[in-house]
Amino acid sequence: MVKELQLFEKETLFYSVIKKNITVPGLKPWSARLITSLEGAMVFEDLNAKQYKLRNKFSTLDMAHTLQALKTLARFHASSIIYEETKRKETLGEYKGIYYDYETTLRQGEYNLASDFIFQSMIGALEAMKTFSKYDHIEINLIESRWRDVWSTALSLGRYSSRHKNVVSHRDLWNNNLMFHYSKNNENCWEPDDCVLVDFQGVSCSPPAADVMLLLCCNLNPTFREQNIDEYLNFYYGQLKKILDNSNIEIDEILTKEEFMTSAEEQRLWGLTICACLLPHFWLDDDVTTEHFSDNARFNEIFFKNRGEFIKKMMETNLDYKQKVMEIFEEIADRYCFPAKQYVIK
């Protein structure tokens, strides 16, 4: 899939050109440093040697880890804003933006329903709900009538926006693409003091709230996410403002607080939908992953031809998997297929 979508070439462009351009001197790094690029491979600094660690993929983020990840995301997004504002001053307002510099490459691997993976994710989620969800047959029929439109709307939200400020965005912010550094606090307990982002194969340009909501939807328990959503959004915006202030950029001229909060509410659908694509194959233990995905023919069958069968099989044999995956499917349906019904945090 990586080769077919030319995602390696995309990531190489990001690290060798875009990242180099947008790096802000003196701003704490938000990703690993590229050492060299070889044919078919890139060599990075060793983050493990710097004591950065991946978390267990079955562990959702708590408050401390979420705030560190949002800090890093704000640095990443601010970097492209600072670069573009500097270029606009240099060109007397003529510079259009990073997206237009590299549009062809940044659109590679774009999420849309023409992708077999995305289409099968959409169909697989619907098939699983027909079998295992809380809905009766009347509700299922209503969901089915609206499901494609909901997904189509979601996927459009994650693309370059004509209405909102855009930044260089990661678009794949699940647990395995976040590495944390730890230090001991005053109580002699280990706590995260930094985070870096890895794997930029999905990089593109979209509203900053798209990455923020994707991070929160993919990595937090839904109840915990909603209980603290305002704190997280305010924290991210405050971090972004502080970084831009240090570069003499007035955030309200770029993205007002109201615009950001409105965008975040819109982007919730994007975050939930991409989570619904990713969660069914990363919420599996390593033995199951090896059993089903090490064979290319089996991998292609599951990912591109019949995802629903696989998801239902996993739900039949693993109650934890069923609960975790189904709650995301049902949140999408509750919020966006029943517009007259108010979504309630459980």
mmCIF file of C-alpha atoms in Angstrom:
data_model
loop_
_atom_site.group_PDB
_atom_site.id
_atom_site.type_symbol
_atom_site.label_atom_id
_atom_site.label_comp_id
_atom_site.label_asym_id
_atom_site.label_seq_id
_atom_site.Cartn_x
_atom_site.Cartn_y
_atom_site.Cartn_z
ATOM 1 C CA MET A 1 0.000 0.000 0.000
ATOM 2 C CA VAL A 2 2.855 2.372 0.858
ATOM 3 C CA LYS A 3 4.502 1.714 -2.516
ATOM 4 C CA GLU A 4 1.232 1.946 -4.455
ATOM 5 C CA LEU A 5 0.344 5.335 -2.976
ATOM 6 C CA GLN A 6 3.940 6.647 -3.238
ATOM 7 C CA LEU A 7 3.878 7.447 0.465
ATOM 8 C CA PHE A 8 7.619 6.902 0.887
ATOM 9 C CA GLU A 9 8.311 9.585 -1.720
ATOM 10 C CA LYS A 10 5.863 11.837 0.075
ATOM 11 C CA GLU A 11 7.544 11.326 3.450
ATOM 12 C CA THR A 12 10.980 11.843 1.895
ATOM 13 C CA LEU A 13 9.847 15.188 0.462
ATOM 14 C CA PHE A 14 8.469 16.146 3.849
ATOM 15 C CA TYR A 15 11.686 15.452 5.763
ATOM 16 C CA SER A 16 14.190 16.616 3.151
ATOM 17 C CA VAL A 17 12.389 19.767 1.978
ATOM 18 C CA ILE A 18 9.256 20.824 3.857
ATOM 19 C CA LYS A 19 10.501 20.121 7.380
ATOM 20 C CA LYS A 20 13.797 21.820 6.597
ATOM 21 C CA ASN A 21 11.926 24.898 5.366
ATOM 22 C CA ILE A 22 9.506 25.210 8.273
ATOM 23 C CA THR A 23 11.898 24.451 11.135
ATOM 24 C CA VAL A 24 11.958 27.467 13.466
ATOM 25 C CA PRO A 25 15.366 28.185 15.061
ATOM 26 C CA GLY A 26 15.152 27.887 18.831
ATOM 27 C CA LEU A 27 11.805 26.087 18.831
ATOM 28 C CA LYS A 28 11.873 22.692 20.530
ATOM 29 C CA PRO A 29 11.872 19.848 17.946
ATOM 30 C CA TRP A 30 8.570 18.135 17.202
ATOM 31 C CA SER A 31 9.993 15.169 15.256
ATOM 32 C CA ALA A 32 13.150 13.115 14.861
ATOM 33 C CA ARG A 33 16.059 14.539 12.874
ATOM 34 C CA LEU A 34 16.696 12.940 9.479
ATOM 35 C CA ILE A 35 20.304 11.738 9.210
ATOM 36 C CA THR A 36 20.281 10.638 5.582
ATOM 37 C CA SER A 37 17.939 9.375 2.895
ATOM 38 C CA LEU A 38 18.794 6.201 0.987
ATOM 39 C CA GLU A 39 17.023 4.432 -1.862
ATOM 40 C CA GLY A 40 13.887 3.065 -0.255
ATOM 41 C CA ALA A 41 14.883 4.004 3.303
ATOM 42 C CA MET A 42 15.475 6.945 5.619
ATOM 43 C CA VAL A 43 17.867 6.993 8.569
ATOM 44 C CA PHE A 44 16.834 9.017 11.629
ATOM 45 C CA GLU A 45 18.475 9.933 14.893
ATOM 46 C CA ASP A 46 17.971 7.230 17.509
ATOM 47 C CA LEU A 47 15.111 8.417 19.694
ATOM 48 C CA ASN A 48 15.406 5.309 21.865
ATOM 49 C CA ALA A 49 18.944 6.363 22.770
ATOM 50 C CA LYS A 50 17.457 9.682 23.893
ATOM 51 C CA GLN A 51 15.023 7.748 26.120
ATOM 52 C CA TYR A 52 11.932 8.425 24.032
ATOM 53 C CA LYS A 53 9.477 5.551 24.258
ATOM 54 C CA LEU A 54 6.365 4.284 22.550
ATOM 55 C CA ARG A 55 3.448 3.514 24.842
ATOM 56 C CA ASN A 56 1.614 0.220 24.907
ATOM 57 C CA LYS A 57 -0.801 0.428 21.984
ATOM 58 C CA PHE A 58 -3.686 -0.665 24.218
ATOM 59 C CA SER A 59 -3.085 2.218 26.650
ATOM 60 C CA THR A 60 -5.197 5.318 26.111
ATOM 61 C CA LEU A 61 -3.628 8.682 26.923
ATOM 62 C CA ASP A 62 -4.168 10.254 30.326
ATOM 63 C CA MET A 63 -4.190 13.993 30.996
ATOM 64 C CA ALA A 64 -0.394 14.382 31.279
ATOM 65 C CA HIS A 65 0.358 12.516 28.036
ATOM 66 C CA THR A 66 -2.412 14.312 26.155
ATOM 67 C CA LEU A 67 -1.135 17.754 27.156
ATOM 68 C CA GLN A 68 2.415 16.872 26.084
ATOM 69 C CA ALA A 69 1.142 15.600 22.724
ATOM 70 C CA LEU A 70 -0.894 18.785 22.219
ATOM 71 C CA LYS A 71 2.147 20.917 23.077
ATOM 72 C CA THR A 72 4.107 19.145 20.365
ATOM 73 C CA LEU A 73 1.257 19.433 17.892
ATOM 74 C CA ALA A 74 1.100 23.189 18.538
ATOM 75 C CA ARG A 75 4.850 23.494 17.810
ATOM 76 C CA PHE A 76 4.430 21.515 14.594
ATOM 77 C CA HIS A 77 1.495 23.584 13.372
ATOM 78 C CA ALA A 78 3.038 26.893 14.439
ATOM 79 C CA SER A 79 6.147 26.089 12.398
ATOM 80 C CA SER A 80 4.256 26.099 9.101
ATOM 81 C CA ILE A 81 2.284 29.217 10.069
ATOM 82 C CA ILE A 82 5.502 31.094 10.883
ATOM 83 C CA TYR A 83 7.085 29.956 7.611
ATOM 84 C CA GLU A 84 4.104 31.031 5.516
ATOM 85 C CA GLU A 85 3.722 34.393 7.249
ATOM 86 C CA THR A 86 7.429 35.100 6.747
ATOM 87 C CA LYS A 87 7.167 34.206 3.047
ATOM 88 C CA ARG A 88 4.114 36.426 2.644
ATOM 89 C CA LYS A 89 5.990 39.388 4.065
ATOM 90 C CA GLU A 90 8.921 38.697 1.766
ATOM 91 C CA THR A 91 6.646 38.516 -1.289
ATOM 92 C CA LEU A 92 4.396 41.418 -0.254
ATOM 93 C CA GLY A 93 1.438 39.090 0.203
ATOM 94 C CA GLU A 94 1.875 37.140 -3.018
ATOM 95 C CA TYR A 95 2.879 33.807 -1.453
ATOM 96 C CA LYS A 96 -0.050 31.349 -1.618
ATOM 97 C CA GLY A 97 1.172 28.721 0.839
ATOM 98 C CA ILE A 98 3.011 25.419 1.281
ATOM 99 C CA TYR A 99 0.106 23.391 -0.078
ATOM 100 C CA TYR A 100 0.398 25.045 -3.485
ATOM 101 C CA ASP A 101 4.173 24.540 -3.532
ATOM 102 C CA TYR A 102 3.784 20.754 -3.249
ATOM 103 C CA GLU A 103 0.118 20.104 -4.043
ATOM 104 C CA THR A 104 0.642 17.070 -6.272
ATOM 105 C CA THR A 105 2.752 15.256 -3.686
ATOM 106 C CA LEU A 106 0.691 16.288 -0.665
ATOM 107 C CA ARG A 107 -2.474 14.927 -2.283
ATOM 108 C CA GLN A 108 -0.959 11.456 -2.729
ATOM 109 C CA GLY A 109 -2.684 8.930 -0.496
ATOM 110 C CA GLU A 110 -5.556 11.335 0.158
ATOM 111 C CA TYR A 111 -8.401 9.735 2.088
ATOM 112 C CA ASN A 112 -11.469 9.264 -0.125
ATOM 113 C CA LEU A 113 -14.094 6.630 -0.870
ATOM 114 C CA ALA A 114 -12.315 5.678 -4.100
ATOM 115 C CA SER A 115 -9.656 4.092 -1.874
ATOM 116 C CA ASP A 116 -10.423 0.407 -1.326
ATOM 117 C CA PHE A 117 -9.125 0.665 2.248
ATOM 118 C CA ILE A 118 -11.404 3.585 3.127
ATOM 119 C CA PHE A 119 -14.404 2.089 1.314
ATOM 120 C CA GLN A 120 -13.957 -1.254 3.054
ATOM 121 C CA SER A 121 -13.567 0.530 6.393
ATOM 122 C CA MET A 122 -16.906 2.263 5.818
ATOM 123 C CA ILE A 123 -18.696 -0.935 4.742
ATOM 124 C CA GLY A 124 -17.031 -3.022 7.453
ATOM 125 C CA ALA A 125 -18.190 -0.656 10.194
ATOM 126 C CA LEU A 126 -21.761 -0.766 8.888
ATOM 127 C CA GLU A 127 -21.775 -4.568 8.647
ATOM 128 C CA ALA A 128 -20.445 -4.860 12.197
ATOM 129 C CA MET A 129 -23.172 -2.545 13.485
ATOM 130 C CA LYS A 130 -25.854 -4.600 11.749
ATOM 131 C CA THR A 131 -24.690 -7.640 13.712
ATOM 132 C CA PHE A 132 -23.432 -6.360 17.063
ATOM 133 C CA SER A 133 -24.678 -2.834 17.772
ATOM 134 C CA LYS A 134 -27.377 -1.575 20.138
ATOM 135 C CA TYR A 135 -29.633 -0.435 17.285
ATOM 136 C CA ASP A 136 -32.917 -2.022 16.196
ATOM 137 C CA HIS A 137 -33.651 -2.733 12.539
ATOM 138 C CA ILE A 138 -35.443 0.602 11.995
ATOM 139 C CA GLU A 139 -32.450 2.520 13.346
ATOM 140 C CA ILE A 140 -30.054 0.389 11.295
ATOM 141 C CA ASN A 141 -32.010 1.213 8.142
ATOM 142 C CA LEU A 142 -31.751 4.917 8.952
ATOM 143 C CA ILE A 143 -28.008 4.619 9.616
ATOM 144 C CA GLU A 144 -27.511 2.723 6.358
ATOM 145 C CA SER A 145 -29.360 5.420 4.387
ATOM 146 C CA ARG A 146 -27.034 8.123 5.754
ATOM 147 C CA TRP A 147 -23.774 6.249 6.289
ATOM 148 C CA ARG A 148 -22.081 6.992 2.969
ATOM 149 C CA ASP A 149 -22.928 10.703 3.133
ATOM 150 C CA VAL A 150 -21.579 10.909 6.686
ATOM 151 C CA TRP A 151 -18.291 9.315 5.648
ATOM 152 C CA SER A 152 -18.015 11.438 2.511
ATOM 153 C CA THR A 153 -18.479 14.592 4.606
ATOM 154 C CA ALA A 154 -15.915 13.382 7.130
ATOM 155 C CA LEU A 155 -13.252 12.717 4.510
ATOM 156 C CA SER A 156 -13.734 16.141 2.921
ATOM 157 C CA LEU A 157 -13.094 17.780 6.309
ATOM 158 C CA GLY A 158 -9.560 16.376 6.449
ATOM 159 C CA ARG A 159 -8.492 18.009 3.196
ATOM 160 C CA TYR A 160 -7.217 21.496 2.401
ATOM 161 C CA SER A 161 -9.936 23.931 3.457
ATOM 162 C CA SER A 162 -11.191 26.966 1.575
ATOM 163 C CA ARG A 163 -12.871 28.270 4.775
ATOM 164 C CA HIS A 164 -10.336 27.750 7.549
ATOM 165 C CA LYS A 165 -6.637 28.427 8.053
ATOM 166 C CA ASN A 166 -4.560 25.432 6.936
ATOM 167 C CA VAL A 167 -1.302 24.111 8.368
ATOM 168 C CA VAL A 168 1.036 21.282 7.488
ATOM 169 C CA SER A 169 -0.727 18.397 9.217
ATOM 170 C CA HIS A 170 0.226 14.872 10.275
ATOM 171 C CA ARG A 171 -3.148 13.105 9.796
ATOM 172 C CA ASP A 172 -2.102 9.776 11.376
ATOM 173 C CA LEU A 173 -1.860 10.579 15.071
ATOM 174 C CA TRP A 174 -2.541 7.287 16.769
ATOM 175 C CA ASN A 175 -0.585 5.861 19.689
ATOM 176 C CA ASN A 176 2.209 4.254 17.670
ATOM 177 C CA ASN A 177 3.164 7.574 16.061
ATOM 178 C CA LEU A 178 3.719 9.376 19.378
ATOM 179 C CA MET A 179 6.940 8.932 21.363
ATOM 180 C CA PHE A 180 7.266 10.295 24.889
ATOM 181 C CA HIS A 181 10.202 11.275 27.076
ATOM 182 C CA TYR A 182 9.934 10.972 30.865
ATOM 183 C CA SER A 183 11.463 12.533 33.956
ATOM 184 C CA LYS A 184 10.777 12.210 37.676
ATOM 185 C CA ASN A 185 8.542 14.797 39.307
ATOM 186 C CA ASN A 186 8.711 16.183 42.851
ATOM 187 C CA GLU A 187 7.042 13.044 44.162
ATOM 188 C CA ASN A 188 9.714 10.879 42.524
ATOM 189 C CA CYS A 189 7.224 9.508 39.985
ATOM 190 C CA TRP A 190 7.879 9.278 36.268
ATOM 191 C CA GLU A 191 5.828 11.647 34.133
ATOM 192 C CA PRO A 192 6.025 12.712 30.458
ATOM 193 C CA ASP A 193 8.001 15.891 29.831
ATOM 194 C CA ASP A 194 8.118 15.825 26.016
ATOM 195 C CA CYS A 195 6.593 14.176 22.964
ATOM 196 C CA VAL A 196 7.734 13.841 19.356
ATOM 197 C CA LEU A 197 5.763 12.804 16.285
ATOM 198 C CA VAL A 198 6.926 10.022 13.962
ATOM 199 C CA ASP A 199 5.768 8.601 10.607
ATOM 200 C CA PHE A 200 4.743 11.457 8.320
ATOM 201 C CA GLN A 201 3.503 9.328 5.409
ATOM 202 C CA GLY A 202 0.043 10.858 5.706
ATOM 203 C CA VAL A 203 1.275 14.464 5.791
ATOM 204 C CA SER A 204 -0.797 17.085 3.980
ATOM 205 C CA CYS A 205 -2.342 20.491 4.666
ATOM 206 C CA SER A 206 -5.618 20.902 6.534
ATOM 207 C CA PRO A 207 -7.097 22.958 9.385
ATOM 208 C CA PRO A 208 -5.141 22.516 12.642
ATOM 209 C CA ALA A 209 -8.279 21.284 14.400
ATOM 210 C CA ALA A 210 -8.242 18.218 12.116
ATOM 211 C CA ASP A 211 -5.031 16.957 13.741
ATOM 212 C CA VAL A 212 -6.175 17.994 17.208
ATOM 213 C CA MET A 213 -9.471 16.117 16.998
ATOM 214 C CA LEU A 214 -7.824 13.113 15.360
ATOM 215 C CA LEU A 215 -5.330 12.922 18.232
ATOM 216 C CA LEU A 216 -8.106 13.132 20.826
ATOM 217 C CA CYS A 217 -10.440 10.676 19.091
ATOM 218 C CA CYS A 218 -7.792 8.041 18.378
ATOM 219 C CA ASN A 219 -6.045 8.021 21.738
ATOM 220 C CA LEU A 220 -8.487 8.892 24.512
ATOM 221 C CA ASN A 221 -11.284 7.001 26.156
ATOM 222 C CA PRO A 222 -14.422 8.640 24.674
ATOM 223 C CA THR A 223 -15.926 9.562 28.047
ATOM 224 C CA PHE A 224 -12.624 11.008 29.277
ATOM 225 C CA ARG A 225 -12.229 12.859 25.976
ATOM 226 C CA GLU A 226 -15.601 14.553 26.201
ATOM 227 C CA GLN A 227 -15.279 15.378 29.901
ATOM 228 C CA ASN A 228 -12.058 17.292 29.191
ATOM 229 C CA ILE A 229 -12.526 18.455 25.594
ATOM 230 C CA ASP A 230 -12.736 22.174 26.408
ATOM 231 C CA GLU A 231 -9.581 22.027 28.513
ATOM 232 C CA TYR A 232 -7.681 20.299 25.703
ATOM 233 C CA LEU A 233 -8.840 22.708 23.011
ATOM 234 C CA ASN A 234 -8.088 25.756 25.165
ATOM 235 C CA PHE A 235 -4.673 24.352 26.060
ATOM 236 C CA TYR A 236 -3.722 23.701 22.431
ATOM 237 C CA TYR A 237 -4.869 27.147 21.319
ATOM 238 C CA GLY A 238 -2.970 28.777 24.189
ATOM 239 C CA GLN A 239 0.213 26.933 23.226
ATOM 240 C CA LEU A 240 -0.188 27.943 19.582
ATOM 241 C CA LYS A 241 -0.758 31.567 20.584
ATOM 242 C CA LYS A 242 2.335 31.624 22.805
ATOM 243 C CA ILE A 243 4.588 30.323 20.031
ATOM 244 C CA LEU A 244 3.193 32.758 17.460
ATOM 245 C CA ASP A 245 3.514 35.648 19.944
ATOM 246 C CA ASN A 246 7.224 34.855 20.228
ATOM 247 C CA SER A 247 7.491 35.308 16.457
ATOM 248 C CA ASN A 248 5.498 38.564 16.544
ATOM 249 C CA ILE A 249 2.513 37.009 14.801
ATOM 250 C CA GLU A 250 -0.939 37.983 16.046
ATOM 251 C CA ILE A 251 -2.944 34.770 16.250
ATOM 252 C CA ASP A 252 -6.291 36.549 15.806
ATOM 253 C CA GLU A 253 -5.162 37.612 12.338
ATOM 254 C CA ILE A 254 -4.520 33.952 11.490
ATOM 255 C CA LEU A 255 -7.069 31.956 13.462
ATOM 256 C CA THR A 256 -9.373 33.422 16.102
ATOM 257 C CA LYS A 257 -10.359 31.385 19.144
ATOM 258 C CA GLU A 258 -13.947 31.268 17.921
ATOM 259 C CA GLU A 259 -12.873 30.050 14.472
ATOM 260 C CA PHE A 260 -10.719 27.343 16.013
ATOM 261 C CA MET A 261 -13.460 26.099 18.360
ATOM 262 C CA THR A 262 -15.984 26.040 15.506
ATOM 263 C CA SER A 263 -13.524 24.145 13.339
ATOM 264 C CA ALA A 264 -12.826 21.669 16.161
ATOM 265 C CA GLU A 265 -16.517 20.821 16.464
ATOM 266 C CA GLU A 266 -16.660 20.232 12.700
ATOM 267 C CA GLN A 267 -13.478 18.160 12.744
ATOM 268 C CA ARG A 268 -14.800 15.813 15.414
ATOM 269 C CA LEU A 269 -16.437 13.869 12.557
ATOM 270 C CA TRP A 270 -13.088 13.609 10.758
ATOM 271 C CA GLY A 271 -11.339 12.411 13.924
ATOM 272 C CA LEU A 272 -13.967 9.785 14.708
ATOM 273 C CA THR A 273 -14.114 8.506 11.131
ATOM 274 C CA ILE A 274 -10.361 8.078 10.746
ATOM 275 C CA CYS A 275 -10.339 6.399 14.149
ATOM 276 C CA ALA A 276 -13.015 4.028 12.799
ATOM 277 C CA CYS A 277 -10.650 3.205 9.909
ATOM 278 C CA LEU A 278 -7.579 2.631 12.089
ATOM 279 C CA LEU A 279 -8.903 1.121 15.307
ATOM 280 C CA PRO A 280 -10.127 -2.233 13.894
ATOM 281 C CA HIS A 281 -6.604 -3.223 12.851
ATOM 282 C CA PHE A 282 -4.455 -1.663 15.560
ATOM 283 C CA TRP A 283 -6.554 -2.802 18.546
ATOM 284 C CA LEU A 284 -5.195 -6.332 18.040
ATOM 285 C CA ASP A 285 -2.464 -8.114 19.959
ATOM 286 C CA ASP A 286 0.750 -8.943 18.118
ATOM 287 C CA ASP A 287 -0.040 -12.650 17.710
ATOM 288 C CA VAL A 288 -3.342 -11.907 15.969
ATOM 289 C CA THR A 289 -1.670 -9.272 13.794
ATOM 290 C CA THR A 290 1.023 -11.744 12.738
ATOM 291 C CA GLU A 291 -1.523 -14.489 12.079
ATOM 292 C CA HIS A 292 -3.706 -12.401 9.790
ATOM 293 C CA PHE A 293 -1.414 -9.809 8.222
ATOM 294 C CA SER A 294 1.918 -11.543 7.575
ATOM 295 C CA ASP A 295 0.552 -13.211 4.433
ATOM 296 C CA ASN A 296 0.151 -10.708 1.582
ATOM 297 C CA ALA A 297 -2.903 -12.390 0.087
ATOM 298 C CA ARG A 298 -4.671 -12.464 3.452
ATOM 299 C CA PHE A 299 -3.656 -8.857 4.156
ATOM 300 C CA ASN A 300 -5.095 -7.708 0.832
ATOM 301 C CA GLU A 301 -8.302 -9.664 1.409
ATOM 302 C CA ILE A 302 -8.878 -8.048 4.815
ATOM 303 C CA PHE A 303 -7.829 -4.499 3.979
ATOM 304 C CA PHE A 304 -9.110 -4.082 0.442
ATOM 305 C CA LYS A 305 -11.854 -6.657 -0.242
ATOM 306 C CA ASN A 306 -13.816 -7.800 2.816
ATOM 307 C CA ARG A 307 -13.055 -5.871 5.969
ATOM 308 C CA GLY A 308 -16.466 -6.472 7.489
ATOM 309 C CA GLU A 309 -15.937 -10.226 7.749
ATOM 310 C CA PHE A 310 -12.670 -9.712 9.639
ATOM 311 C CA ILE A 311 -14.092 -7.125 12.048
ATOM 312 C CA LYS A 312 -17.087 -9.336 12.848
ATOM 313 C CA LYS A 313 -14.844 -12.351 13.417
ATOM 314 C CA MET A 314 -12.695 -10.369 15.854
ATOM 315 C CA MET A 315 -15.794 -9.106 17.669
ATOM 316 C CA GLU A 316 -17.124 -12.651 18.023
ATOM 317 C CA THR A 317 -13.924 -13.852 19.688
ATOM 318 C CA ASN A 318 -12.770 -10.785 21.661
ATOM 319 C CA LEU A 319 -15.221 -8.877 23.856
ATOM 320 C CA ASP A 320 -12.702 -6.116 24.629
ATOM 321 C CA TYR A 321 -12.141 -5.575 20.895
ATOM 322 C CA LYS A 322 -15.891 -5.549 20.292
ATOM 323 C CA GLN A 323 -16.535 -2.941 23.002
ATOM 324 C CA LYS A 324 -13.627 -0.692 22.002
ATOM 325 C CA VAL A 325 -14.314 -0.686 18.269
ATOM 326 C CA MET A 326 -18.106 -0.630 18.482
ATOM 327 C CA GLU A 327 -18.188 2.427 20.757
ATOM 328 C CA ILE A 328 -16.493 4.476 18.005
ATOM 329 C CA PHE A 329 -18.829 3.153 15.297
ATOM 330 C CA GLU A 330 -21.830 3.913 17.499
ATOM 331 C CA GLU A 331 -20.586 7.394 18.412
ATOM 332 C CA ILE A 332 -20.428 8.288 14.719
ATOM 333 C CA ALA A 333 -23.945 6.940 14.189
ATOM 334 C CA ASP A 334 -25.368 8.598 17.320
ATOM 335 C CA ARG A 335 -23.899 12.000 16.495
ATOM 336 C CA TYR A 336 -24.357 12.153 12.731
ATOM 337 C CA CYS A 337 -27.083 9.707 11.669
ATOM 338 C CA PHE A 338 -29.623 10.815 14.284
ATOM 339 C CA PRO A 339 -29.305 14.628 14.135
ATOM 340 C CA ALA A 340 -32.443 15.236 16.215
ATOM 341 C CA LYS A 341 -31.156 13.082 19.076
ATOM 342 C CA GLN A 342 -28.746 14.691 21.548
ATOM 343 C CA TYR A 343 -25.541 12.726 22.048
ATOM 344 C CA VAL A 344 -25.047 11.804 25.703
ATOM 345 C CA ILE A 345 -21.704 10.902 27.301
ATOM 346 C CA LYS A 346 -21.966 7.532 28.982
#
